[in-house]
Short mmCIF file of C-alpha atoms and ligand atoms in Angstrom, two decimals:
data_model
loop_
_atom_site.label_atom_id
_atom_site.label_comp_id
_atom_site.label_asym_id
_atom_site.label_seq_id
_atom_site.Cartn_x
_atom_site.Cartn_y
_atom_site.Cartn_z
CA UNK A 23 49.04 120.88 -40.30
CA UNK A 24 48.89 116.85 -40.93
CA UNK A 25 45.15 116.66 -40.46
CA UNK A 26 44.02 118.12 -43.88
CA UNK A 27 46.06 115.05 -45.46
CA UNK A 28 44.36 112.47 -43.78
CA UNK A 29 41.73 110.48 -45.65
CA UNK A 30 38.57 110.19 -44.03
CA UNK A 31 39.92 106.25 -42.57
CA UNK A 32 42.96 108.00 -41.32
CA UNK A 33 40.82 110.67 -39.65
CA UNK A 34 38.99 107.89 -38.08
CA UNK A 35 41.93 105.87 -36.25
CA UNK A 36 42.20 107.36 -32.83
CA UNK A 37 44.60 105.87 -30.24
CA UNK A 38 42.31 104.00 -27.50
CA UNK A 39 42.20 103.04 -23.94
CA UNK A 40 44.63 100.18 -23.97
CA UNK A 41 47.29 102.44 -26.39
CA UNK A 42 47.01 104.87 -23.39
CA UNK A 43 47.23 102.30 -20.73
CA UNK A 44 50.72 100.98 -22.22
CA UNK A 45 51.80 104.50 -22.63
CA UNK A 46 51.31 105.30 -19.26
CA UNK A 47 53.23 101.86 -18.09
CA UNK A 48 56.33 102.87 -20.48
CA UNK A 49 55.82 105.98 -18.67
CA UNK A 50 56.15 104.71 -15.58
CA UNK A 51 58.65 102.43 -16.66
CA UNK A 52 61.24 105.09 -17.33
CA UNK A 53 60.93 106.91 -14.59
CA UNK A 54 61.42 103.26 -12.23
CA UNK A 55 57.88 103.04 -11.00
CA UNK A 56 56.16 99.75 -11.94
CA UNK A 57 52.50 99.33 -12.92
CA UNK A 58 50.98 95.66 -12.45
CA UNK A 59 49.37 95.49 -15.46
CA UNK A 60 45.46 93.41 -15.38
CA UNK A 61 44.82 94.98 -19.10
CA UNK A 62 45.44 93.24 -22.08
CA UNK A 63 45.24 89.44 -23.18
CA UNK A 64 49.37 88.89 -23.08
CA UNK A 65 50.44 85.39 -22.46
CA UNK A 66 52.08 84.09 -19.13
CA UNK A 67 55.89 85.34 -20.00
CA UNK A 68 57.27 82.54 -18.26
CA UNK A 69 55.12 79.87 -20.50
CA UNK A 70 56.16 81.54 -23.91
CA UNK A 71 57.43 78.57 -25.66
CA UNK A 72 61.22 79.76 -25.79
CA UNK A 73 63.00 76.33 -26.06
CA UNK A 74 60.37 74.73 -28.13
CA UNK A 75 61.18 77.52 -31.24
CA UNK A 76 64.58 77.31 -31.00
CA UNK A 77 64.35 73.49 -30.81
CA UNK A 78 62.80 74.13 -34.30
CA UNK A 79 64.98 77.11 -35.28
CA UNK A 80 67.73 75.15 -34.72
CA UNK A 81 66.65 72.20 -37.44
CA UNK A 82 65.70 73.78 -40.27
CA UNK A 83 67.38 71.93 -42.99
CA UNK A 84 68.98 74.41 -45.54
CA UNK A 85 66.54 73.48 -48.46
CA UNK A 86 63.64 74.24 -46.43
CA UNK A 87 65.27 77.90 -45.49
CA UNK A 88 64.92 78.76 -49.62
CA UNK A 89 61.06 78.07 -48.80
CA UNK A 90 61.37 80.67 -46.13
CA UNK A 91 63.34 82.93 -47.11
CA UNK A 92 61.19 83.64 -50.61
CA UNK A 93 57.83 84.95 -51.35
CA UNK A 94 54.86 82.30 -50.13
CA UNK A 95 51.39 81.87 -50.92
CA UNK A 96 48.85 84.37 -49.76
CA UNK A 97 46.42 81.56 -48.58
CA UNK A 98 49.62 80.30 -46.50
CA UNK A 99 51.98 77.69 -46.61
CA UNK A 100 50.58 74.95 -47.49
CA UNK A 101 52.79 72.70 -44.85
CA UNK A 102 51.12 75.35 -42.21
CA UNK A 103 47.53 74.99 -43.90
CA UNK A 104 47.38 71.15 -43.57
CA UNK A 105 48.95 71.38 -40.07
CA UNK A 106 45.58 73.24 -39.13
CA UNK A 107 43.46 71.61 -41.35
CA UNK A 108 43.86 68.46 -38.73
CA UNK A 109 44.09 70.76 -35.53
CA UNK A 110 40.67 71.95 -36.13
CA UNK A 111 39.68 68.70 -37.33
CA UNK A 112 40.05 68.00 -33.52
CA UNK A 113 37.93 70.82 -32.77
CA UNK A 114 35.08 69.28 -35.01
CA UNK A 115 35.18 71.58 -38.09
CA UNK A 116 36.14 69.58 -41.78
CA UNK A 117 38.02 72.48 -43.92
CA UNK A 118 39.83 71.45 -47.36
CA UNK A 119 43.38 72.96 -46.80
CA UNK A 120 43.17 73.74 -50.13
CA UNK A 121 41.14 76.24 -50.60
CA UNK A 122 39.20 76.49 -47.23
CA UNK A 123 41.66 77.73 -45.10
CA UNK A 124 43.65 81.23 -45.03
CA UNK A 125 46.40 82.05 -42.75
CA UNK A 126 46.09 85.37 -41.28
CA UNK A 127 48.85 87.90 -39.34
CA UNK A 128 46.45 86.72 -36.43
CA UNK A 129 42.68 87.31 -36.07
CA UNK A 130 43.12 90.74 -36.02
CA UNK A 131 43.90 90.68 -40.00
CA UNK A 132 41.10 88.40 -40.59
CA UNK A 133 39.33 90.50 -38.75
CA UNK A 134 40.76 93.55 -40.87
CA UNK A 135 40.23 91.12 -44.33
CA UNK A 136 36.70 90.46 -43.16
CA UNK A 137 35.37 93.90 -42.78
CA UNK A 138 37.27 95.02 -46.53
CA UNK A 139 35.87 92.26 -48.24
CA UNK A 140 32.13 92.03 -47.04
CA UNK A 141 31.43 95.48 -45.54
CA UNK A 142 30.33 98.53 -47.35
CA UNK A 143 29.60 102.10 -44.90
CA UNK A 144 26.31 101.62 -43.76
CA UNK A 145 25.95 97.82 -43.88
CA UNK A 146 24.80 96.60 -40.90
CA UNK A 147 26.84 94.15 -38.10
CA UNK A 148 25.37 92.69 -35.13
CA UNK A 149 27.29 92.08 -32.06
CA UNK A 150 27.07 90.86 -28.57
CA UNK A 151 26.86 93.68 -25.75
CA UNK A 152 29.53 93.84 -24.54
CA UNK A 153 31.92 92.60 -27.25
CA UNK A 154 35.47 92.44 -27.84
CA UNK A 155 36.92 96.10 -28.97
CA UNK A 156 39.14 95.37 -31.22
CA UNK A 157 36.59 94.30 -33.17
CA UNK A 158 33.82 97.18 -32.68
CA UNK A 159 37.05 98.74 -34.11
CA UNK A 160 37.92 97.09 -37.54
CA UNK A 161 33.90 96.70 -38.81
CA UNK A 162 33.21 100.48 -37.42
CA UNK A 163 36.78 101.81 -39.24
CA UNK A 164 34.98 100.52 -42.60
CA UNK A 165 31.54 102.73 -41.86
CA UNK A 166 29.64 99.75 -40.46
CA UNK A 167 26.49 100.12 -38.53
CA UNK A 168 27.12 98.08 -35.40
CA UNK A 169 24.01 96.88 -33.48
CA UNK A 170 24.31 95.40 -30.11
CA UNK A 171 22.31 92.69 -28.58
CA UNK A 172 22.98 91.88 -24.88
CA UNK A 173 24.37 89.20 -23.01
CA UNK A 174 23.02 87.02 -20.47
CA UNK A 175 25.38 84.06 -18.44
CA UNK A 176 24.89 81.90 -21.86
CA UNK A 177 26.65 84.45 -24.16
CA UNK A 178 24.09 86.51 -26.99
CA UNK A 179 20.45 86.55 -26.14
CA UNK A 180 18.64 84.36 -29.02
CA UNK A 181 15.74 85.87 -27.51
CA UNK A 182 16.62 89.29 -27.90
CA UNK A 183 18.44 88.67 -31.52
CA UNK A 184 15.00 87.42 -32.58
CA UNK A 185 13.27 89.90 -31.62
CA UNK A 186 16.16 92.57 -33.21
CA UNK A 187 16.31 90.71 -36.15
CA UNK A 188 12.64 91.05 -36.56
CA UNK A 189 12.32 94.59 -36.23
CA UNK A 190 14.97 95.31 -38.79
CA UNK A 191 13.81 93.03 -41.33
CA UNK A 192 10.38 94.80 -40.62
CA UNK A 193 12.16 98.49 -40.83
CA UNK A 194 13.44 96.72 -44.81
CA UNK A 195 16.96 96.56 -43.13
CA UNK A 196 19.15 93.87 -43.83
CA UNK A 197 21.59 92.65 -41.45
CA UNK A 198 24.82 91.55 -43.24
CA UNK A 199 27.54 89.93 -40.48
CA UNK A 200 27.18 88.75 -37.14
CA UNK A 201 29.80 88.96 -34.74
CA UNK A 202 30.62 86.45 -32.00
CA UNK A 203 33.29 84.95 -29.81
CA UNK A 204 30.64 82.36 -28.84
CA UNK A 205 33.28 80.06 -26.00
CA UNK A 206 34.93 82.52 -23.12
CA UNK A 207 34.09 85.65 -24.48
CA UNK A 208 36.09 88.56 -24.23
CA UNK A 209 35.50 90.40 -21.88
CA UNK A 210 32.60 88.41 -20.21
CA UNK A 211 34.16 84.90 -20.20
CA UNK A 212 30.64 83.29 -21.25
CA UNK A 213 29.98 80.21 -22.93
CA UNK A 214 27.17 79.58 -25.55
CA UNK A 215 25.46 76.31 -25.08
CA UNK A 216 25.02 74.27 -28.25
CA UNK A 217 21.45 74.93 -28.67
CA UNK A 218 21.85 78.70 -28.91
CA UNK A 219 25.10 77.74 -31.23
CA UNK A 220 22.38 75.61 -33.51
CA UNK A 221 19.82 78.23 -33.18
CA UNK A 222 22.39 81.21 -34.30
CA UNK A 223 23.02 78.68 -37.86
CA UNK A 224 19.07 78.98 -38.23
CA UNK A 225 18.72 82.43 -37.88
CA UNK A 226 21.69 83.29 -40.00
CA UNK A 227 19.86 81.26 -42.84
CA UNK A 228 16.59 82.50 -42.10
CA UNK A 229 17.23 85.80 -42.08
CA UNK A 230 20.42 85.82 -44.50
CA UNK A 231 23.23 86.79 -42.74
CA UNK A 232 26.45 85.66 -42.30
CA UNK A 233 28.31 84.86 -38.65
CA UNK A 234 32.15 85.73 -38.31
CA UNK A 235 32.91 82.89 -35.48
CA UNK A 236 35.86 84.64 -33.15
CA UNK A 237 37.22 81.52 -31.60
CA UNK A 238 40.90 82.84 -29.59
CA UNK A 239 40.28 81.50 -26.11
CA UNK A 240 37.78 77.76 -26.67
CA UNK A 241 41.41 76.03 -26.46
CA UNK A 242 41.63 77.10 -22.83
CA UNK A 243 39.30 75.67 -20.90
CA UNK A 244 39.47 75.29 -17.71
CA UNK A 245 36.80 72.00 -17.13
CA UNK A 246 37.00 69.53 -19.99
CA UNK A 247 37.37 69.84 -23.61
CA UNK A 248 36.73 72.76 -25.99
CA UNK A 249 33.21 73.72 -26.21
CA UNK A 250 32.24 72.96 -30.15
CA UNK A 251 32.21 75.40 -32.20
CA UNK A 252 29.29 77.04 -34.10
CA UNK A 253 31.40 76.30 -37.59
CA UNK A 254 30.93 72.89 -36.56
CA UNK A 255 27.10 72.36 -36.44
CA UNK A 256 27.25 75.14 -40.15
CA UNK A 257 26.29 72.97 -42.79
CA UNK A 258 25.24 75.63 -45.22
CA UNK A 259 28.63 77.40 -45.30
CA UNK A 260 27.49 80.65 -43.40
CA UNK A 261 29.93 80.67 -40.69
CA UNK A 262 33.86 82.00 -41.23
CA UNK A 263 35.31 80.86 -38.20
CA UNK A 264 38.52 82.57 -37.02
CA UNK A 265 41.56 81.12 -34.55
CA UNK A 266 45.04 81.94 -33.58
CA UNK A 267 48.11 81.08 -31.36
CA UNK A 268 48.11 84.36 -29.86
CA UNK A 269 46.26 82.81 -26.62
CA UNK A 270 47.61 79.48 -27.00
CA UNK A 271 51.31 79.83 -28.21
CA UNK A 272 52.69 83.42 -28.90
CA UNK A 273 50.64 86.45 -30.00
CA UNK A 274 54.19 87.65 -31.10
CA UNK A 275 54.15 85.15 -34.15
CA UNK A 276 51.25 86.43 -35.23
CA UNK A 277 49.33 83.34 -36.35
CA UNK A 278 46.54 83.62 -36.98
CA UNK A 279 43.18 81.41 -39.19
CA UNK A 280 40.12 81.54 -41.31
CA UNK A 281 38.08 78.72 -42.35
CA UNK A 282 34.94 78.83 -44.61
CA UNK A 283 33.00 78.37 -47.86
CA UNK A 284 36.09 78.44 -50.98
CA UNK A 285 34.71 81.69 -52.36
CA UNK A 286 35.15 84.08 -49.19
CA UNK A 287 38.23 81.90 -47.97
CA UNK A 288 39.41 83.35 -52.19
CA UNK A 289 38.38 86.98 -51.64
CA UNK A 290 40.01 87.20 -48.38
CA UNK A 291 42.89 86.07 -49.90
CA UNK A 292 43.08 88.73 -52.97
CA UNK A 293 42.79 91.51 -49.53
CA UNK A 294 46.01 90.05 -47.96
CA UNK A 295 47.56 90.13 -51.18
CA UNK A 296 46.72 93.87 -50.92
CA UNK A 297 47.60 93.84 -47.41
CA UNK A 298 50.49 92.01 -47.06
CA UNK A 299 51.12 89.86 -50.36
CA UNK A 300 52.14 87.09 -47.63
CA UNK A 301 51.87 86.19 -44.15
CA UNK A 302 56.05 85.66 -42.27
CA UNK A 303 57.34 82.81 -43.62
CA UNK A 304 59.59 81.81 -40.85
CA UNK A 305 56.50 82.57 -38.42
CA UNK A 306 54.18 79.74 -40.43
CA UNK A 307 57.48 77.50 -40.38
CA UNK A 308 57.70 78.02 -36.73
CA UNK A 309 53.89 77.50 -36.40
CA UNK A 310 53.66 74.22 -38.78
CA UNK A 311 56.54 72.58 -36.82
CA UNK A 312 55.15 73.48 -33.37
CA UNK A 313 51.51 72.08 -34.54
CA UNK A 314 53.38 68.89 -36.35
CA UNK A 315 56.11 68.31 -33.02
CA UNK A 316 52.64 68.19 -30.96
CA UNK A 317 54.16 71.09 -28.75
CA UNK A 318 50.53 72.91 -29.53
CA UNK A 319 48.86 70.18 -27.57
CA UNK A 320 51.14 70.24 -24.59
CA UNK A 321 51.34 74.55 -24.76
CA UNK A 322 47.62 73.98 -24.34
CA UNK A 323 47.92 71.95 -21.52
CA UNK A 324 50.27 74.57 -19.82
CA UNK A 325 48.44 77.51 -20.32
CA UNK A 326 45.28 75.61 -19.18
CA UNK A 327 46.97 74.96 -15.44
CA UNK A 328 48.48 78.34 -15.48
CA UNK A 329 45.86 80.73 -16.24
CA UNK A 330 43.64 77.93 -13.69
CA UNK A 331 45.99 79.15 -10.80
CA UNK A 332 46.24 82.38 -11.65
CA UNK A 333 42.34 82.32 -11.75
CA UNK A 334 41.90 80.84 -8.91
CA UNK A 335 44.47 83.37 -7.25
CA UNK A 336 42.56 86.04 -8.53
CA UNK A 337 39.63 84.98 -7.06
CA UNK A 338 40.71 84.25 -3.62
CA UNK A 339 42.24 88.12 -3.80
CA UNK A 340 39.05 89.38 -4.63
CA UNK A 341 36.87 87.72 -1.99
CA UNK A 342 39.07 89.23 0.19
CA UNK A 343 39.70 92.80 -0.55
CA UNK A 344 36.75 94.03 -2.73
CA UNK A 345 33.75 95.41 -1.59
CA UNK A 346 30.90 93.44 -1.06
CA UNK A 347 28.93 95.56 -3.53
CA UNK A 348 31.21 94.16 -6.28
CA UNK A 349 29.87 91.27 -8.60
CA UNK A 350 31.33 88.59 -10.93
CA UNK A 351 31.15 85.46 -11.90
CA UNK A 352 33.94 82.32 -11.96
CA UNK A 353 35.25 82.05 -15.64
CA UNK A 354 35.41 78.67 -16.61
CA UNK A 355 38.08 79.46 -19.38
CA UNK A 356 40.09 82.15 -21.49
CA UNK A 357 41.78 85.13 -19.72
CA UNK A 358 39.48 87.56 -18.24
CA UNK A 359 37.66 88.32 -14.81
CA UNK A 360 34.53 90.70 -15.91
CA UNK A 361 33.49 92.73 -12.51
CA UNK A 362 30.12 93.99 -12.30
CA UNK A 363 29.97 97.19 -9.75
CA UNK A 364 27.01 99.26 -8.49
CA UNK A 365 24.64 101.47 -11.47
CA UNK A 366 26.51 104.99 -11.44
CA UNK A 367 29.88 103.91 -10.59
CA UNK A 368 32.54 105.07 -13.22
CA UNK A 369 35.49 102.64 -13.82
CA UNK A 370 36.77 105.24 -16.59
CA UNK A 371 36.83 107.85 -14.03
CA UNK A 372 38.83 105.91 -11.04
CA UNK A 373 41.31 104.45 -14.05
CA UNK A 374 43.93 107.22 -13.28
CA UNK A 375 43.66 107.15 -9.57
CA UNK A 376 44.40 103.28 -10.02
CA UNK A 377 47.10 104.12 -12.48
CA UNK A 378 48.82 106.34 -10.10
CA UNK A 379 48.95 103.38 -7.15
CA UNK A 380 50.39 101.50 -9.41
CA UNK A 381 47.53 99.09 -10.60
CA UNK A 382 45.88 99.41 -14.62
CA UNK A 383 42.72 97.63 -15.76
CA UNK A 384 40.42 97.98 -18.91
CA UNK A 385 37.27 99.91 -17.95
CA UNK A 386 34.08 97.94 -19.37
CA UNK A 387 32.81 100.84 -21.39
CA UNK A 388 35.45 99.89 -23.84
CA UNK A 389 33.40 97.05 -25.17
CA UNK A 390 29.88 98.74 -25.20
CA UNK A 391 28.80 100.29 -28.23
CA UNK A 392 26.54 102.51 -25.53
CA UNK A 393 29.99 104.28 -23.91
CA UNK A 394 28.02 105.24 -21.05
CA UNK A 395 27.82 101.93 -19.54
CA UNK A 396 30.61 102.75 -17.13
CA UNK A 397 30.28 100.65 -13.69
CA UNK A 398 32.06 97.01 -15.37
CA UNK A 399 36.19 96.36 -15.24
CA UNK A 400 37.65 94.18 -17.28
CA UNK A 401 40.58 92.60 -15.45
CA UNK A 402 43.34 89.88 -16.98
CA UNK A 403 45.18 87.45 -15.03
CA UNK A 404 47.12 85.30 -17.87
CA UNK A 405 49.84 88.62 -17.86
CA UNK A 406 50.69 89.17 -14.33
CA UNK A 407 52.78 87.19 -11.98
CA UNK A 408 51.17 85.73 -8.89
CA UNK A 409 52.59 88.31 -6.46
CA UNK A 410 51.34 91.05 -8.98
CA UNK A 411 47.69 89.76 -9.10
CA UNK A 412 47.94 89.11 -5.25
CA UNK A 413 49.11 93.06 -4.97
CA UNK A 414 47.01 94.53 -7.78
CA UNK A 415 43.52 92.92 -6.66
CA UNK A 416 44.75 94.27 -2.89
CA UNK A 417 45.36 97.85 -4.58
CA UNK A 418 42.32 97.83 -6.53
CA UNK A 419 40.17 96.81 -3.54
CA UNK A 420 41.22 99.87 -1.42
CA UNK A 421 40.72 101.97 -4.03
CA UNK A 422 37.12 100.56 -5.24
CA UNK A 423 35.97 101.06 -1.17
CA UNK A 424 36.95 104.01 -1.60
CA UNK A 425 35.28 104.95 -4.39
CA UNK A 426 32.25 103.53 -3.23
CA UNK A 427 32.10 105.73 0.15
CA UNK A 428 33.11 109.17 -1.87
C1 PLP B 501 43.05 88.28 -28.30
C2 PLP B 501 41.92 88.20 -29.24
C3 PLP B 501 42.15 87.97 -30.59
C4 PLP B 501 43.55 87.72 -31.07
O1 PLP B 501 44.02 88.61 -31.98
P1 PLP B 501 45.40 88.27 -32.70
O2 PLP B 501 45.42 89.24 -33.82
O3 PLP B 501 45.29 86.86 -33.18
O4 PLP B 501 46.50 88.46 -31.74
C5 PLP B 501 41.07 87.88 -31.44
N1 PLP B 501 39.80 87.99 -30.98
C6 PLP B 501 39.55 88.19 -29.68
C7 PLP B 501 38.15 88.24 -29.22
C8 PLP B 501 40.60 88.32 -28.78
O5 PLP B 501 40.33 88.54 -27.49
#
């Protein structure tokens, strides 16, 4: 009876693999069976920066709980907007806090902002192959046309965008976004090396396009500093580049950033006040104090050791318990292990065996545009505790020998 009353957006939204995934762990849950989780991009539970907030919970003076407590820009407060301003200053991108800079209920709204303000059905976004879902999600929810280019060990093929690009500009088709989460990507943990960052600047002027720069996971690198960003080396104001502290310092704050030219940073802002009027004011407090305290810097530095262990941890497991006809590579950064397996295996089909033993993963078809491309996992370590990445990797290897042999 409800469907006639959806609109045709509503009709689209359709519960996916990881909504599933987490059902099926409250599932288990209730009944007292646990499932290690290798699925989503949570942070390390035991690095969440509990005493830090309350430190600053704690000291908020009374006059600065009437700023909270009331209605707030829709750019962001502007204590929270300068706080950044300097943080990615660090990174290598100049942004006027006034003006240049919108704070977001994480990427995910920017991402959400992004595709309401610039994307009409049929427009045309290109994205890496695989690419992050979430994503594919928010541009295809607005009727976008999402092309895929593939990936090689340095992140997007320049060669193969060229050669896209060309064709479509032949075929009289314009491309109007790019998509890219250019250092650790999610899910394939590549990095793009500054000349393919340079190159991508080029092309977007050449060809007139604009790149949305998805930048969650840079801050955690596991050799050295931050790669650049591609915002960085934009001097003709094509790049929106996009941030949080969901990887960082909490994804439940939901803090999230956009930086780019003052127009688009002004239209984004007239969709949030659509959205949401205002992003949490006590959130951006939190956030502002936590950047100004210089507890961002040392969160960094935590999650940076942790997630190297755990890494590392992972690995080990999986040298010893998968099959030798398993692939992947060592991520040098950000929270994912991306497993190649054999052409005409099916990670989507083996994902409710796994469930069953106790063990959930993301099944690489999720971030294909192509869902046929079934024989990748996606697997997370930041979540799980070491015993539950030791166990997991040791379930999943049974169960991918097995597979194999069947
Ligand atoms: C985790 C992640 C985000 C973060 O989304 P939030 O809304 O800030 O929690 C954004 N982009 C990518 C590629 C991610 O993996």
């Amino acid at each position: 009876m409800e469907e006639r009353f959806y609109s045709r957006l509503g009709r689209a939204l359709k519960p996916g693999v990881i909504a599933r995934v987490v059902l099926a762990a409250f599932e288990r849950a209730r009944r007292g069976e646990k499932l290690i989780s290798l699925t989503g991009g949570s942070y390390d539970p035991m690095s969440l920066p509990v005493k830090e907030v309350e430190e600053v919970l704690r000291d908020i003076p009374p006059e600065d709980w009437r700023g909270i407590l009331q209605y707030g820009s829709n750019l962001g407060s502007g204590r929270l907007r300068a706080e950044l301003a300097k943080f990615s200053g660090e990174a290598g991108i100049e942004a006027d806090p006034e003006g240049e800079i919108i704070v977001t209920t994480g990427s995910q709204q920017a991402l959400d902002l992004i595709s309401r303000v610039f994307l009409d059905p049929g427009d045309m976004v290109i994205v890496g192959s695989p690419t992050y879902l979430q994503a594919l999600a928010s541009f295809r929810l607005y009727g976008a046309d999402v092309e895929a280019v593939p990936l090689d060990d340095d992140g997007m093929r320049i060669d193969a965008l060229e050669e896209k690009l060309g064709e479509l500009s032949a075929g009289g088709r314009r491309v109007k976004l790019l998509y890219t989460v250019p250092s650790y990507q999610n899910p394939t943990a590549t990095v793009m090396p500054e000349h393919r960052r340079r190159r991508l600047v080029e092309l977007a002027e050449e060809y007139d396009f604009l790149i949305v720069e998805d930048n969650p996971y840079g801050y955690i690198s596991f050799e050295g500093p931050m790669p650049k960003p591609i915002k960085a080396y934009d001097d003709v104001g094509r790049v929106i580049y996009l941030s949080t502290f969901s990887k960082i310092v909490s994804p439940g704050l939901r803090i999230g950033w956009a930086i780019g030219r003052r127009g688009f940073i002004e239209k984004m802002a007239l969709a949030k006040m659509n959205a949401d009027i205002c992003s949490d004011g006590l959130s951006q407090y939190v956030a502002a104090e936590l950047l100004r305290r210089g507890h961002v810097h040392r969160l960094i530095e935590r999650v940076r050791r942790v997630y190297r262990e755990k890494r590392d941890l992972m690995l080990e497991s999986m040298e010893l318990h998968f099959p030798e006809e398993a692939e992947w590579r060592e991520p040098r950064g950000g929270l994912f292990l991306w497993v190649e397996m054999p052409e005409g295996f099916d990670a989507d089909a083996l994902l409710d065996e796994a469930l069953k033993r106790g063990v959930a993963y993301i099944p690489g078809s999720n971030f294909y545009t192509d869902p046929n491309v079934r024989n990748y996992l996606r697997l997370n370590y930041s979540y799980p505790s070491m015993e539950e990445i030791a166990e997991g990797i040791r379930i999943l290897g049974d169960l991918l020998r097995e597979a194999l042999k069947s």
